[in-house]
Coordinates of C-alpha atoms in Angstrom, one line a residue:
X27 CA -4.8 -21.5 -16.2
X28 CA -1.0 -21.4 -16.0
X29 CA 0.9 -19.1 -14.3
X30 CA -2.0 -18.2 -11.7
X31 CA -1.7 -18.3 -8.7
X32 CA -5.4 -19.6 -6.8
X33 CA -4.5 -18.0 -3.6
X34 CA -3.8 -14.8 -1.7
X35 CA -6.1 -11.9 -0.9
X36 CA -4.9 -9.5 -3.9
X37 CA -4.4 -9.9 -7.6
X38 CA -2.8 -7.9 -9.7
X39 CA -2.6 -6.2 -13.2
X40 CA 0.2 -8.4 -14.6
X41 CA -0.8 -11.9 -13.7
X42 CA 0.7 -13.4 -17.2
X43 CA 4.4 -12.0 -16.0
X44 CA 6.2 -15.1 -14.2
X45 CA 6.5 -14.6 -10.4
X46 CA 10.1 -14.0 -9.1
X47 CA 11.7 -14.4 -6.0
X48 CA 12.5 -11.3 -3.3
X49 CA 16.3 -12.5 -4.2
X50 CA 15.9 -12.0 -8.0
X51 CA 14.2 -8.2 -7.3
X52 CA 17.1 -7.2 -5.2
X53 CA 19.4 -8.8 -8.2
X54 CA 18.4 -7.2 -11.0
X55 CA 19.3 -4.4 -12.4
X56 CA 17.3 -0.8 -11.4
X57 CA 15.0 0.1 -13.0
X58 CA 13.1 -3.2 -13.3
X59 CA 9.6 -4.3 -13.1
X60 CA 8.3 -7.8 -11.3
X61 CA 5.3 -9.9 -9.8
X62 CA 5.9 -12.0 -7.0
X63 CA 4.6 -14.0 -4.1
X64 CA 5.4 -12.5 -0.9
X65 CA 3.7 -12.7 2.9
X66 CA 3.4 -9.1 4.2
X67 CA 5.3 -9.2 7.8
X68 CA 4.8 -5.9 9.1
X69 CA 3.4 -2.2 7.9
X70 CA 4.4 1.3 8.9
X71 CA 3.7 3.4 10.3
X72 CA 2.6 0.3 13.1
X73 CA -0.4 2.5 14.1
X74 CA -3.4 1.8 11.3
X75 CA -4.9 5.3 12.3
X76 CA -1.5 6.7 11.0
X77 CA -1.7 4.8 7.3
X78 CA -3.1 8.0 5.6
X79 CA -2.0 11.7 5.9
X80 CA -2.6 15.3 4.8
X81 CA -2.0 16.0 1.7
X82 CA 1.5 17.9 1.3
X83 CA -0.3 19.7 -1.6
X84 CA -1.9 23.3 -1.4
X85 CA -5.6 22.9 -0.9
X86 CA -7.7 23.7 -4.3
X87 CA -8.6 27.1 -5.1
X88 CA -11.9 27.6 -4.1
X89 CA -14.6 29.9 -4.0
X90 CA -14.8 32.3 -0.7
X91 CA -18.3 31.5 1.2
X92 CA -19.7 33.3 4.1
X93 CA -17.1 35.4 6.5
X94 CA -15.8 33.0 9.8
X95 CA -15.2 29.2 7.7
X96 CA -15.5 26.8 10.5
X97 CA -12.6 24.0 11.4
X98 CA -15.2 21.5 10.6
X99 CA -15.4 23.5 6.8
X100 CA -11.9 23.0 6.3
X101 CA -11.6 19.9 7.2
X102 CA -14.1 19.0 4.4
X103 CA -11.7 20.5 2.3
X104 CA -8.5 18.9 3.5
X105 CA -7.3 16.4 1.2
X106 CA -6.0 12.8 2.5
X107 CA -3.1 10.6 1.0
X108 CA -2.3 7.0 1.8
X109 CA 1.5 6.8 3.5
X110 CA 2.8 3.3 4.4
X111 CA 5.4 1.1 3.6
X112 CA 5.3 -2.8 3.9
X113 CA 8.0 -5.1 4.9
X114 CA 7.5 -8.3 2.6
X115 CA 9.1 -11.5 2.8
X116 CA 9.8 -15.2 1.2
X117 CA 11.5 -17.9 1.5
X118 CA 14.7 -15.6 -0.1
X119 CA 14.9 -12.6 1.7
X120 CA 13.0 -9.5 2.7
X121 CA 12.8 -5.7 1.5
X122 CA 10.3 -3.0 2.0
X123 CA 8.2 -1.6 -0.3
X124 CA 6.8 2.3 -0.5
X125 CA 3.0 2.5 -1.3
X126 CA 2.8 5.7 -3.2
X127 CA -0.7 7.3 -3.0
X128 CA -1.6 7.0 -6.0
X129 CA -1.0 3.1 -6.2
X130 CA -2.5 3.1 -2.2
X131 CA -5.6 4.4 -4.2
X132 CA -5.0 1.3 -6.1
X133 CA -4.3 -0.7 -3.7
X134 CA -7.3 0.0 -1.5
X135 CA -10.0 0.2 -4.1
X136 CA -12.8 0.0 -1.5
X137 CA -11.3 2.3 0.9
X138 CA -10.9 6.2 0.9
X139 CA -8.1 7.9 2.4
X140 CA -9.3 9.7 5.4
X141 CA -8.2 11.3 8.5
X142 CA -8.4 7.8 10.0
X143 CA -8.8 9.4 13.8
X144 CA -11.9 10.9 13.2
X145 CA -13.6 8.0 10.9
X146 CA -14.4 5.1 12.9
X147 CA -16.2 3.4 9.8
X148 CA -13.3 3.2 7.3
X149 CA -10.7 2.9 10.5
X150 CA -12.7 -1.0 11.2
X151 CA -12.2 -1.5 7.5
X152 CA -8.8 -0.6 7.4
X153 CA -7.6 -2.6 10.0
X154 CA -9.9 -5.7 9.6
X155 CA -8.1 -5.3 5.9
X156 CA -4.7 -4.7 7.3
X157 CA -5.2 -7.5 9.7
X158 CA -5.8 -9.7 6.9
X159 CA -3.1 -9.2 4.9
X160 CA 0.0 -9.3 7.7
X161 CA 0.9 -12.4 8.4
X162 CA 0.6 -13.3 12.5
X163 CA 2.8 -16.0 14.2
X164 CA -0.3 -18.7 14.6
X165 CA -1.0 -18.9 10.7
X166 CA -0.6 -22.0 9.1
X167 CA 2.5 -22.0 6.7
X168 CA 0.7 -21.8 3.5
X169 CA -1.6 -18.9 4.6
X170 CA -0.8 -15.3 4.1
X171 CA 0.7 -14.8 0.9
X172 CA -0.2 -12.3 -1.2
X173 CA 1.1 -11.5 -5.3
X174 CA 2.5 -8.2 -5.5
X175 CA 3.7 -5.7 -8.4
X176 CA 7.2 -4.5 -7.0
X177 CA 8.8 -1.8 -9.1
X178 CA 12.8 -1.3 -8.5
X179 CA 14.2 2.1 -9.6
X180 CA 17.2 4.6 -8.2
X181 CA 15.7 7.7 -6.4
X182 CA 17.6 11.2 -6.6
X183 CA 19.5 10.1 -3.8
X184 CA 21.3 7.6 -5.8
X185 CA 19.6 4.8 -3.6
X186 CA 17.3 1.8 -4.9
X187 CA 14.0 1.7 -3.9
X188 CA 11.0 -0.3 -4.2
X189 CA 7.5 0.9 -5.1
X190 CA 4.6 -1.5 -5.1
X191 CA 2.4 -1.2 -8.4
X192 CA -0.6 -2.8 -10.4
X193 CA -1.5 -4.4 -7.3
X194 CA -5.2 -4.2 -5.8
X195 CA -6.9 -5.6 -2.7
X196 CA -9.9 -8.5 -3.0

């Protein structure tokens, strides 16, 4: 099929858009929307445990139980967010990208965001997944690319930023 690309360990929502360079995303003009083929070069925070955090939101309302709610209770209740950023490259240039948690939901389709400390199961997944997708010095050259959704747009402090979009893991 044209314009597919039969490799990489994610796909994304816009695969009939042509792929673009990291050179032509930082050319264009804000706000702009673009698929390309980039190898993922580092994530951060470094620490996989650290990829998902508390909620900044107000827990939900809920209903008052018994008097004395245990820590373990509350921690049932807490709600978890993905929070990374990934350093992409090519052949052109690199940039990061800002995983909102909404499109980390996205992103991560089999994983749940978690207090990644205290869950040993979805920490393994996590970082055999992360693992996978950041490129390490003994690769072959053609291994390790990825397509991404990149999103350009100028934040409320006047700045350009990058948010990655329509973009899942396999």
């Amino acid at each position: 099929m044209p314009g597919q690309v039969p490799f990489g360990l994610t796909r994304t929502m816009f695969e009939n858009q042509p792929l673009r360079s990291i050179r032509e995303i930082l050319m264009a003009p804000a706000p702009n929307r673009h698929r390309c083929l980039v190898r993922i070069i580092q994530h951060f925070p470094k620490d996989v445990h650290d990829l998902c955090a508390e909620s900044a939101e107000p827990p939900a309302k809920r209903k008052k139980g018994a008097k004395g709610k245990s820590a373990e209770e509350d921690k049932k209740w807490t709600k978890w967010e993905w929070n990374l950023r990934l350093l992409i490259e090519d052949a052109t240039g690199k940039m990061t990208v800002n995983v909102a948690p909404e499109d980390g939901r996205e992103f991560f389709p089999h994983i749940e965001p978690c207090d990644l400390w205290d869950n040993d199961g979805v920490f393994v997944k996590l970082e055999k997944t992360m693992r996978a997708l950041t490129v390490k010095d003994d690769r072959a050259p053609g291994e390790g690319w990825v397509q991404m959704c990149v999103m350009s747009y100028v934040g409320e402090d006047g700045r350009r930023h990058h948010r990655l979009f329509g973009t899942r893991v396999l």
